[in-house]
mmCIF file of C-alpha atoms and ligand atoms in Angstrom:
data_model
loop_
_atom_site.group_PDB
_atom_site.id
_atom_site.type_symbol
_atom_site.label_atom_id
_atom_site.label_comp_id
_atom_site.label_asym_id
_atom_site.label_seq_id
_atom_site.Cartn_x
_atom_site.Cartn_y
_atom_site.Cartn_z
ATOM 1 C CA MET K 1 68.234 66.052 -3.971
ATOM 2 C CA ALA K 2 67.596 67.955 -7.158
ATOM 3 C CA ILE K 3 64.886 68.972 -9.617
ATOM 4 C CA VAL K 4 64.731 68.219 -13.328
ATOM 5 C CA VAL K 5 62.668 70.271 -15.779
ATOM 6 C CA ILE K 6 61.323 68.190 -18.667
ATOM 7 C CA ARG K 7 59.351 69.802 -21.493
ATOM 8 C CA GLN K 8 59.627 69.832 -25.262
ATOM 9 C CA ASP K 9 59.020 73.510 -25.959
ATOM 10 C CA ASN K 10 61.445 76.416 -25.664
ATOM 11 C CA LYS K 11 60.552 77.205 -22.048
ATOM 12 C CA ILE K 12 62.993 74.922 -20.225
ATOM 13 C CA GLU K 13 65.434 77.722 -19.344
ATOM 14 C CA LEU K 14 62.559 79.988 -18.276
ATOM 15 C CA TRP K 15 61.318 77.385 -15.784
ATOM 16 C CA LYS K 16 64.794 76.431 -14.621
ATOM 17 C CA ASN K 17 65.756 80.052 -13.987
ATOM 18 C CA ALA K 18 62.462 80.865 -12.302
ATOM 19 C CA LEU K 19 62.861 77.928 -9.887
ATOM 20 C CA GLN K 20 66.423 78.944 -9.104
ATOM 21 C CA LYS K 21 65.453 82.574 -8.661
ATOM 22 C CA ALA K 22 62.700 81.604 -6.230
ATOM 23 C CA ASP K 23 65.233 79.725 -4.085
ATOM 24 C CA ASN K 24 68.902 79.836 -5.023
ATOM 25 C CA SER K 25 69.703 76.831 -2.843
ATOM 26 C CA LEU K 26 67.762 74.580 -5.263
ATOM 27 C CA LYS K 27 69.671 72.386 -7.691
ATOM 28 C CA VAL K 28 67.714 72.494 -10.949
ATOM 29 C CA TYR K 29 68.647 70.831 -14.240
ATOM 30 C CA SER K 30 67.235 70.677 -17.719
ATOM 31 C CA TYR K 31 66.687 67.078 -18.814
ATOM 32 C CA LEU K 32 68.711 67.952 -21.925
ATOM 33 C CA GLU K 33 71.928 68.835 -20.086
ATOM 34 C CA ASP K 34 74.386 66.489 -18.397
ATOM 35 C CA HIS K 35 72.929 65.886 -14.956
ATOM 36 C CA PRO K 36 73.183 63.405 -12.079
ATOM 37 C CA LYS K 37 70.072 61.294 -12.684
ATOM 38 C CA ASP K 38 70.207 59.519 -9.330
ATOM 39 C CA GLU K 39 70.047 62.861 -7.463
ATOM 40 C CA ILE K 40 66.740 63.854 -9.027
ATOM 41 C CA THR K 41 63.802 63.628 -6.615
ATOM 42 C CA MET K 42 61.323 65.971 -8.338
ATOM 43 C CA ALA K 43 60.384 66.316 -12.008
ATOM 44 C CA VAL K 44 58.696 69.510 -13.180
ATOM 45 C CA THR K 45 57.171 68.561 -16.472
ATOM 46 C CA TRP K 46 54.909 69.661 -19.274
ATOM 47 C CA LYS K 47 54.292 67.110 -22.023
ATOM 48 C CA HIS K 48 57.592 65.306 -21.431
ATOM 49 C CA PRO K 49 58.820 62.919 -24.142
ATOM 50 C CA THR K 50 57.362 59.490 -23.331
ATOM 51 C CA GLY K 51 59.833 57.418 -21.323
ATOM 52 C CA THR K 52 61.915 60.273 -19.879
ATOM 53 C CA LEU K 53 60.380 60.035 -16.402
ATOM 54 C CA ALA K 54 61.682 56.470 -16.171
ATOM 55 C CA ASN K 55 65.285 57.748 -16.241
ATOM 56 C CA TYR K 56 65.295 58.794 -12.592
ATOM 57 C CA PRO K 57 65.701 55.901 -10.121
ATOM 58 C CA ASN K 58 65.094 58.103 -7.047
ATOM 59 C CA LEU K 59 62.211 60.195 -8.388
ATOM 60 C CA LYS K 60 59.760 60.871 -5.571
ATOM 61 C CA PHE K 61 57.298 63.259 -7.137
ATOM 62 C CA ILE K 62 56.060 64.500 -10.514
ATOM 63 C CA ALA K 63 54.815 68.092 -10.719
ATOM 64 C CA SER K 64 52.786 68.992 -13.792
ATOM 65 C CA ALA K 65 53.493 72.532 -14.908
ATOM 66 C CA GLY K 66 49.894 72.822 -16.084
ATOM 67 C CA ALA K 67 46.395 72.118 -14.806
ATOM 68 C CA GLY K 68 46.127 68.958 -16.895
ATOM 69 C CA VAL K 69 47.918 65.705 -16.070
ATOM 70 C CA ASP K 70 46.470 63.403 -18.763
ATOM 71 C CA TYR K 71 49.829 63.276 -20.586
ATOM 72 C CA ILE K 72 51.491 61.856 -17.450
ATOM 73 C CA PHE K 73 48.981 59.017 -17.139
ATOM 74 C CA GLU K 74 49.371 58.298 -20.857
ATOM 75 C CA ASP K 75 53.070 57.473 -20.281
ATOM 76 C CA ASP K 76 52.972 53.885 -19.099
ATOM 77 C CA SER K 77 56.679 53.852 -18.311
ATOM 78 C CA ARG K 78 56.302 56.586 -15.674
ATOM 79 C CA PRO K 79 57.235 55.608 -12.134
ATOM 80 C CA LYS K 80 53.960 54.509 -10.552
ATOM 81 C CA ASN K 81 52.987 54.983 -6.909
ATOM 82 C CA ILE K 82 54.652 58.367 -6.514
ATOM 83 C CA PRO K 83 52.574 61.518 -6.041
ATOM 84 C CA ILE K 84 51.603 63.705 -8.991
ATOM 85 C CA THR K 85 50.579 67.316 -8.493
ATOM 86 C CA ARG K 86 48.960 69.784 -10.845
ATOM 87 C CA ILE K 87 48.718 73.548 -10.989
ATOM 88 C CA VAL K 88 45.828 75.267 -9.271
ATOM 89 C CA ASP K 89 46.329 78.952 -9.875
ATOM 90 C CA PRO K 90 44.073 82.022 -10.010
ATOM 91 C CA PHE K 91 45.693 83.280 -13.235
ATOM 92 C CA LEU K 92 45.271 79.926 -14.965
ATOM 93 C CA ALA K 93 41.584 79.903 -14.043
ATOM 94 C CA GLY K 94 41.090 83.628 -14.765
ATOM 95 C CA ASP K 95 42.839 83.471 -18.135
ATOM 96 C CA MET K 96 40.644 80.539 -19.141
ATOM 97 C CA SER K 97 37.500 82.347 -18.105
ATOM 98 C CA GLU K 98 38.552 85.461 -20.077
ATOM 99 C CA HIS K 99 39.276 83.329 -23.140
ATOM 100 C CA VAL K 100 35.878 81.630 -22.994
ATOM 101 C CA LEU K 101 34.151 85.003 -22.530
ATOM 102 C CA ALA K 102 36.001 86.434 -25.542
ATOM 103 C CA VAL K 103 35.013 83.449 -27.694
ATOM 104 C CA ILE K 104 31.370 83.643 -26.626
ATOM 105 C CA PHE K 105 31.135 87.379 -27.309
ATOM 106 C CA ALA K 106 32.754 86.879 -30.726
ATOM 107 C CA HIS K 107 30.144 84.200 -31.418
ATOM 108 C CA LEU K 108 27.218 86.391 -30.304
ATOM 109 C CA LYS K 109 28.359 89.198 -32.603
ATOM 110 C CA ASN K 110 29.519 86.964 -35.513
ATOM 111 C CA LEU K 111 33.020 88.456 -35.412
ATOM 112 C CA ASN K 112 34.702 85.377 -36.893
ATOM 113 C CA VAL K 113 32.212 85.291 -39.749
ATOM 114 C CA TYR K 114 32.769 88.992 -40.468
ATOM 115 C CA LYS K 115 36.515 88.386 -40.654
ATOM 116 C CA LEU K 116 35.909 85.791 -43.367
ATOM 117 C CA ASP K 117 33.520 88.212 -45.136
ATOM 118 C CA GLN K 118 36.163 90.947 -44.970
ATOM 119 C CA VAL K 119 38.792 88.706 -46.536
ATOM 120 C CA ALA K 120 36.277 87.842 -49.293
ATOM 121 C CA ASN K 121 35.184 91.526 -49.764
ATOM 122 C CA VAL K 122 31.633 90.655 -48.736
ATOM 123 C CA TRP K 123 29.229 93.143 -47.058
ATOM 124 C CA GLY K 124 26.797 90.863 -45.256
ATOM 125 C CA PRO K 125 25.049 92.051 -42.080
ATOM 126 C CA LYS K 126 23.865 89.153 -39.944
ATOM 127 C CA GLU K 127 21.540 88.718 -37.007
ATOM 128 C CA TYR K 128 23.270 88.727 -33.677
ATOM 129 C CA LEU K 129 22.438 87.032 -30.383
ATOM 130 C CA ARG K 130 21.699 88.701 -27.057
ATOM 131 C CA ILE K 131 23.158 87.595 -23.727
ATOM 132 C CA LYS K 132 19.702 87.216 -22.206
ATOM 133 C CA ASP K 133 18.727 84.674 -24.851
ATOM 134 C CA VAL K 134 21.803 82.479 -24.544
ATOM 135 C CA THR K 135 22.313 79.567 -22.145
ATOM 136 C CA VAL K 136 25.930 78.533 -21.730
ATOM 137 C CA GLY K 137 26.497 74.948 -20.604
ATOM 138 C CA ILE K 138 29.853 74.061 -19.081
ATOM 139 C CA LEU K 139 30.978 70.448 -19.119
ATOM 140 C CA GLY K 140 33.304 70.082 -16.141
ATOM 141 C CA LEU K 141 33.004 72.207 -13.011
ATOM 142 C CA GLY K 142 36.530 71.952 -11.590
ATOM 143 C CA GLU K 143 38.632 75.030 -10.785
ATOM 144 C CA LEU K 144 38.492 76.403 -14.337
ATOM 145 C CA GLY K 145 34.899 75.429 -15.118
ATOM 146 C CA ALA K 146 33.522 76.814 -11.861
ATOM 147 C CA LEU K 147 35.209 80.207 -12.256
ATOM 148 C CA THR K 148 34.190 80.461 -15.916
ATOM 149 C CA ALA K 149 30.587 79.647 -14.967
ATOM 150 C CA THR K 150 30.540 82.265 -12.212
ATOM 151 C CA ASP K 151 32.092 84.949 -14.445
ATOM 152 C CA LEU K 152 29.504 84.266 -17.157
ATOM 153 C CA THR K 153 26.657 84.786 -14.673
ATOM 154 C CA LYS K 154 28.073 88.244 -13.898
ATOM 155 C CA PHE K 155 27.488 89.233 -17.525
ATOM 156 C CA GLY K 156 23.893 88.026 -17.340
ATOM 157 C CA PHE K 157 24.191 84.731 -19.227
ATOM 158 C CA LYS K 158 22.028 81.847 -18.139
ATOM 159 C CA VAL K 159 24.637 79.342 -17.046
ATOM 160 C CA GLN K 160 24.399 75.655 -16.344
ATOM 161 C CA GLY K 161 27.036 73.057 -15.694
ATOM 162 C CA TRP K 162 27.441 69.321 -15.807
ATOM 163 C CA SER K 163 29.976 67.334 -13.838
ATOM 164 C CA ARG K 164 30.587 63.775 -12.716
ATOM 165 C CA SER K 165 29.578 64.532 -9.137
ATOM 166 C CA LYS K 166 27.063 67.164 -8.050
ATOM 167 C CA LYS K 167 28.450 70.700 -7.548
ATOM 168 C CA ASN K 168 26.831 73.782 -6.041
ATOM 169 C CA ILE K 169 27.746 77.104 -7.623
ATOM 170 C CA GLU K 170 25.740 80.237 -6.922
ATOM 171 C CA GLY K 171 23.637 81.313 -9.887
ATOM 172 C CA VAL K 172 24.504 78.194 -11.898
ATOM 173 C CA ALA K 173 22.073 75.330 -12.527
ATOM 174 C CA THR K 174 24.051 72.155 -11.989
ATOM 175 C CA PHE K 175 23.550 68.663 -13.379
ATOM 176 C CA SER K 176 25.515 65.536 -12.670
ATOM 177 C CA GLY K 177 25.956 61.958 -13.779
ATOM 178 C CA ALA K 178 24.841 60.195 -16.941
ATOM 179 C CA ASN K 179 21.118 60.470 -16.256
ATOM 180 C CA GLU K 180 21.118 64.284 -16.032
ATOM 181 C CA GLN K 181 23.236 64.826 -19.126
ATOM 182 C CA GLN K 182 20.414 64.876 -21.665
ATOM 183 C CA GLU K 183 18.480 67.519 -19.736
ATOM 184 C CA PHE K 184 21.628 69.645 -19.541
ATOM 185 C CA LEU K 185 22.392 69.312 -23.257
ATOM 186 C CA LYS K 186 18.935 70.017 -24.642
ATOM 187 C CA THR K 187 18.888 73.552 -23.190
ATOM 188 C CA THR K 188 22.537 74.462 -23.894
ATOM 189 C CA ASP K 189 23.123 77.005 -26.691
ATOM 190 C CA VAL K 190 26.878 77.288 -26.198
ATOM 191 C CA LEU K 191 28.671 74.192 -24.926
ATOM 192 C CA VAL K 192 32.072 74.711 -23.281
ATOM 193 C CA CYS K 193 34.214 71.646 -22.578
ATOM 194 C CA LEU K 194 36.451 72.074 -19.529
ATOM 195 C CA LEU K 195 36.596 68.447 -18.429
ATOM 196 C CA PRO K 196 39.778 66.643 -17.452
ATOM 197 C CA LEU K 197 40.804 64.064 -20.049
ATOM 198 C CA THR K 198 40.447 60.575 -18.581
ATOM 199 C CA THR K 199 39.401 57.201 -19.950
ATOM 200 C CA ALA K 200 35.839 58.152 -18.937
ATOM 201 C CA THR K 201 35.801 61.452 -20.846
ATOM 202 C CA GLU K 202 37.856 60.547 -23.929
ATOM 203 C CA GLY K 203 35.741 61.081 -27.055
ATOM 204 C CA ILE K 204 32.842 62.494 -25.016
ATOM 205 C CA LEU K 205 32.237 65.238 -27.607
ATOM 206 C CA ASN K 206 30.887 62.793 -30.159
ATOM 207 C CA LYS K 207 27.896 62.649 -32.484
ATOM 208 C CA ALA K 208 25.617 61.066 -29.877
ATOM 209 C CA LEU K 209 26.279 63.854 -27.370
ATOM 210 C CA LEU K 210 26.551 66.818 -29.745
ATOM 211 C CA SER K 211 23.318 65.903 -31.565
ATOM 212 C CA GLN K 212 21.433 66.406 -28.307
ATOM 213 C CA LEU K 213 22.297 70.119 -28.368
ATOM 214 C CA PRO K 214 19.635 72.364 -29.915
ATOM 215 C CA LYS K 215 20.016 73.226 -33.603
ATOM 216 C CA ASN K 216 22.460 76.107 -34.206
ATOM 217 C CA SER K 217 24.290 75.643 -30.943
ATOM 218 C CA TYR K 218 27.996 76.442 -30.715
ATOM 219 C CA VAL K 219 30.789 74.294 -29.290
ATOM 220 C CA ILE K 220 33.941 75.481 -27.525
ATOM 221 C CA ASN K 221 36.649 72.958 -26.626
ATOM 222 C CA VAL K 222 39.333 74.364 -24.358
ATOM 223 C CA ALA K 223 40.087 71.126 -22.502
ATOM 224 C CA ARG K 224 41.916 68.488 -24.569
ATOM 225 C CA GLY K 225 41.798 67.373 -28.191
ATOM 226 C CA GLY K 226 41.100 63.829 -26.982
ATOM 227 C CA HIS K 227 37.627 64.877 -25.793
ATOM 228 C CA LEU K 228 36.475 65.550 -29.345
ATOM 229 C CA VAL K 229 35.692 63.149 -32.163
ATOM 230 C CA ASP K 230 36.808 65.437 -35.004
ATOM 231 C CA GLU K 231 34.804 63.722 -37.789
ATOM 232 C CA ASP K 232 31.598 63.900 -35.714
ATOM 233 C CA LEU K 233 32.032 67.636 -35.184
ATOM 234 C CA ILE K 234 32.597 68.223 -38.897
ATOM 235 C CA GLU K 235 29.564 66.101 -39.787
ATOM 236 C CA LEU K 236 27.288 68.109 -37.468
ATOM 237 C CA LEU K 237 28.693 71.448 -38.678
ATOM 238 C CA ASP K 238 28.181 70.443 -42.319
ATOM 239 C CA ALA K 239 24.648 69.236 -41.576
ATOM 240 C CA ASN K 240 23.952 72.713 -40.068
ATOM 241 C CA HIS K 241 23.076 71.195 -36.737
ATOM 242 C CA LEU K 242 25.886 73.170 -35.089
ATOM 243 C CA SER K 243 26.498 76.790 -36.086
ATOM 244 C CA GLY K 244 30.216 76.716 -35.346
ATOM 245 C CA ALA K 245 33.003 75.623 -33.060
ATOM 246 C CA CYS K 246 35.980 77.278 -31.471
ATOM 247 C CA LEU K 247 38.849 74.942 -30.620
ATOM 248 C CA ASP K 248 42.030 75.561 -28.661
ATOM 249 C CA VAL K 249 43.170 71.942 -28.316
ATOM 250 C CA TYR K 250 43.711 69.100 -30.805
ATOM 251 C CA HIS K 251 44.529 65.408 -30.945
ATOM 252 C CA THR K 252 47.938 66.264 -32.390
ATOM 253 C CA GLU K 253 49.580 69.590 -31.566
ATOM 254 C CA PRO K 254 50.604 71.477 -33.600
ATOM 255 C CA LEU K 255 47.601 70.465 -35.699
ATOM 256 C CA PRO K 256 48.887 68.805 -38.909
ATOM 257 C CA LYS K 257 48.561 71.082 -41.942
ATOM 258 C CA SER K 258 46.405 68.517 -43.747
ATOM 259 C CA HIS K 259 43.724 68.491 -41.037
ATOM 260 C CA PRO K 260 40.271 69.599 -42.318
ATOM 261 C CA PHE K 261 39.819 72.028 -39.379
ATOM 262 C CA TRP K 262 42.311 74.449 -40.933
ATOM 263 C CA ASN K 263 40.059 75.290 -43.859
ATOM 264 C CA HIS K 264 36.642 74.736 -42.336
ATOM 265 C CA LYS K 265 34.678 77.998 -42.344
ATOM 266 C CA LYS K 266 32.778 77.131 -39.175
ATOM 267 C CA VAL K 267 35.823 76.102 -37.162
ATOM 268 C CA HIS K 268 37.671 78.892 -35.378
ATOM 269 C CA MET K 269 41.051 77.918 -34.029
ATOM 270 C CA THR K 270 43.547 79.072 -31.435
ATOM 271 C CA PRO K 271 46.865 77.250 -30.839
ATOM 272 C CA HIS K 272 46.425 75.768 -27.304
ATOM 273 C CA TYR K 273 46.916 79.144 -25.753
ATOM 274 C CA ALA K 274 43.635 79.823 -23.943
ATOM 275 C CA SER K 275 45.357 79.734 -20.579
ATOM 276 C CA VAL K 276 49.044 79.160 -19.949
ATOM 277 C CA SER K 277 50.850 78.719 -16.607
ATOM 278 C CA ASP K 278 52.534 81.948 -15.566
ATOM 279 C CA THR K 279 55.871 81.022 -13.971
ATOM 280 C CA ASN K 280 55.811 84.040 -11.600
ATOM 281 C CA SER K 281 52.503 82.899 -10.233
ATOM 282 C CA VAL K 282 52.975 79.124 -10.098
ATOM 283 C CA ILE K 283 56.644 78.692 -9.105
ATOM 284 C CA PRO K 284 55.986 79.416 -5.394
ATOM 285 C CA GLN K 285 53.610 76.417 -5.153
ATOM 286 C CA MET K 286 56.226 74.197 -6.814
ATOM 287 C CA VAL K 287 58.952 75.341 -4.426
ATOM 288 C CA GLU K 288 56.596 74.911 -1.479
ATOM 289 C CA ASN K 289 55.834 71.351 -2.595
ATOM 290 C CA TYR K 290 59.529 70.575 -2.981
ATOM 291 C CA LYS K 291 60.088 71.722 0.606
ATOM 292 C CA ARG K 292 57.125 69.635 1.742
ATOM 293 C CA LEU K 293 58.544 66.638 -0.089
ATOM 294 C CA ASN K 294 61.874 67.054 1.667
ATOM 295 C CA SER K 295 60.290 67.454 5.088
ATOM 296 C CA GLY K 296 57.806 64.617 4.595
ATOM 297 C CA GLU K 297 54.698 66.858 4.642
ATOM 298 C CA LYS K 298 51.611 66.303 2.487
ATOM 299 C CA LEU K 299 51.912 67.906 -0.955
ATOM 300 C CA GLN K 300 49.462 70.537 -2.208
ATOM 301 C CA ASN K 301 47.257 70.092 -5.299
ATOM 302 C CA LEU K 302 47.661 66.337 -5.372
ATOM 303 C CA VAL K 303 46.116 64.425 -8.245
ATOM 304 C CA ASP K 304 43.842 61.468 -7.474
ATOM 305 C CA SER K 305 45.426 58.642 -9.480
ATOM 306 C CA ASP K 306 42.181 56.638 -9.502
ATOM 307 C CA LYS K 307 40.214 59.510 -11.015
ATOM 308 C CA GLY K 308 43.099 60.643 -13.234
ATOM 309 C CA TYR K 309 42.768 64.357 -12.337
HETATM 310 C C1 GLV M 1 46.881 73.561 -20.190
HETATM 311 O O1 GLV M 1 46.394 72.977 -21.105
HETATM 312 C C2 GLV M 1 46.967 73.039 -18.845
HETATM 313 O O2 GLV M 1 46.581 71.881 -18.602
HETATM 314 O O3 GLV M 1 47.447 73.783 -17.962
#
């Protein structure tokens, strides 16, 4: 019984060491080193190279090192019918909420526009927005969306949320299902996408949906690049229907240098860093799940394969 860490960034050793430090009886390997593939029962992965999960004949469980699991379902060669878990973690949710708050405050006070003015040596005072006049609409009221919504209410924003099934969150007006979407959109000044990426939500941020927002509304995508139809966003920004967008996630990451977002004045970008799993905080739940796996207990934070999140 052993664990393999599979990811394509430079954090393999960090995760391997953190797992071993949490329990030095664990056998943990990087997928890049020589390792006994038939001993591997658990894969800890983040955006693994497609096909690598199929290398382990005795794999019993796939643990995503992030909140999202879309990349696992996209790999058709993955072993099917074994449990997949995701991270549910207060830091992951809190960091996301803080990021969204920072982006919204920067939008209210035009900070991104002033940065461009500064670079161009332009002195150009602009009107700003007040919290009391802004309704933030959150698409997706899972762990991250619900906390972000609640935190925004504490600052006095009017907050509403839309999700597939009805949710109740104190101080937040909630909408659900296709027939309540229009009502939600038409009163949303700042739209925040925090949906899971599934076949049902892919391309949801398209012209048809974004045009239902009021003129001058602002769009924040911190979920997945696959939610957004890039050309539709650019069209609505250029037509002055939307006042701007702040994106953390992209169809291809890193975003190719030739992509029009890089030089678009109304697009503000961060490099998929809104909220990142903190090994100190999330390793204990991974170790706990590994123990549960070995003792035949139910795993925590299981993903529903039918829903895809
Ligand atoms: C980050 O994007 C995550 O899914 O944790």
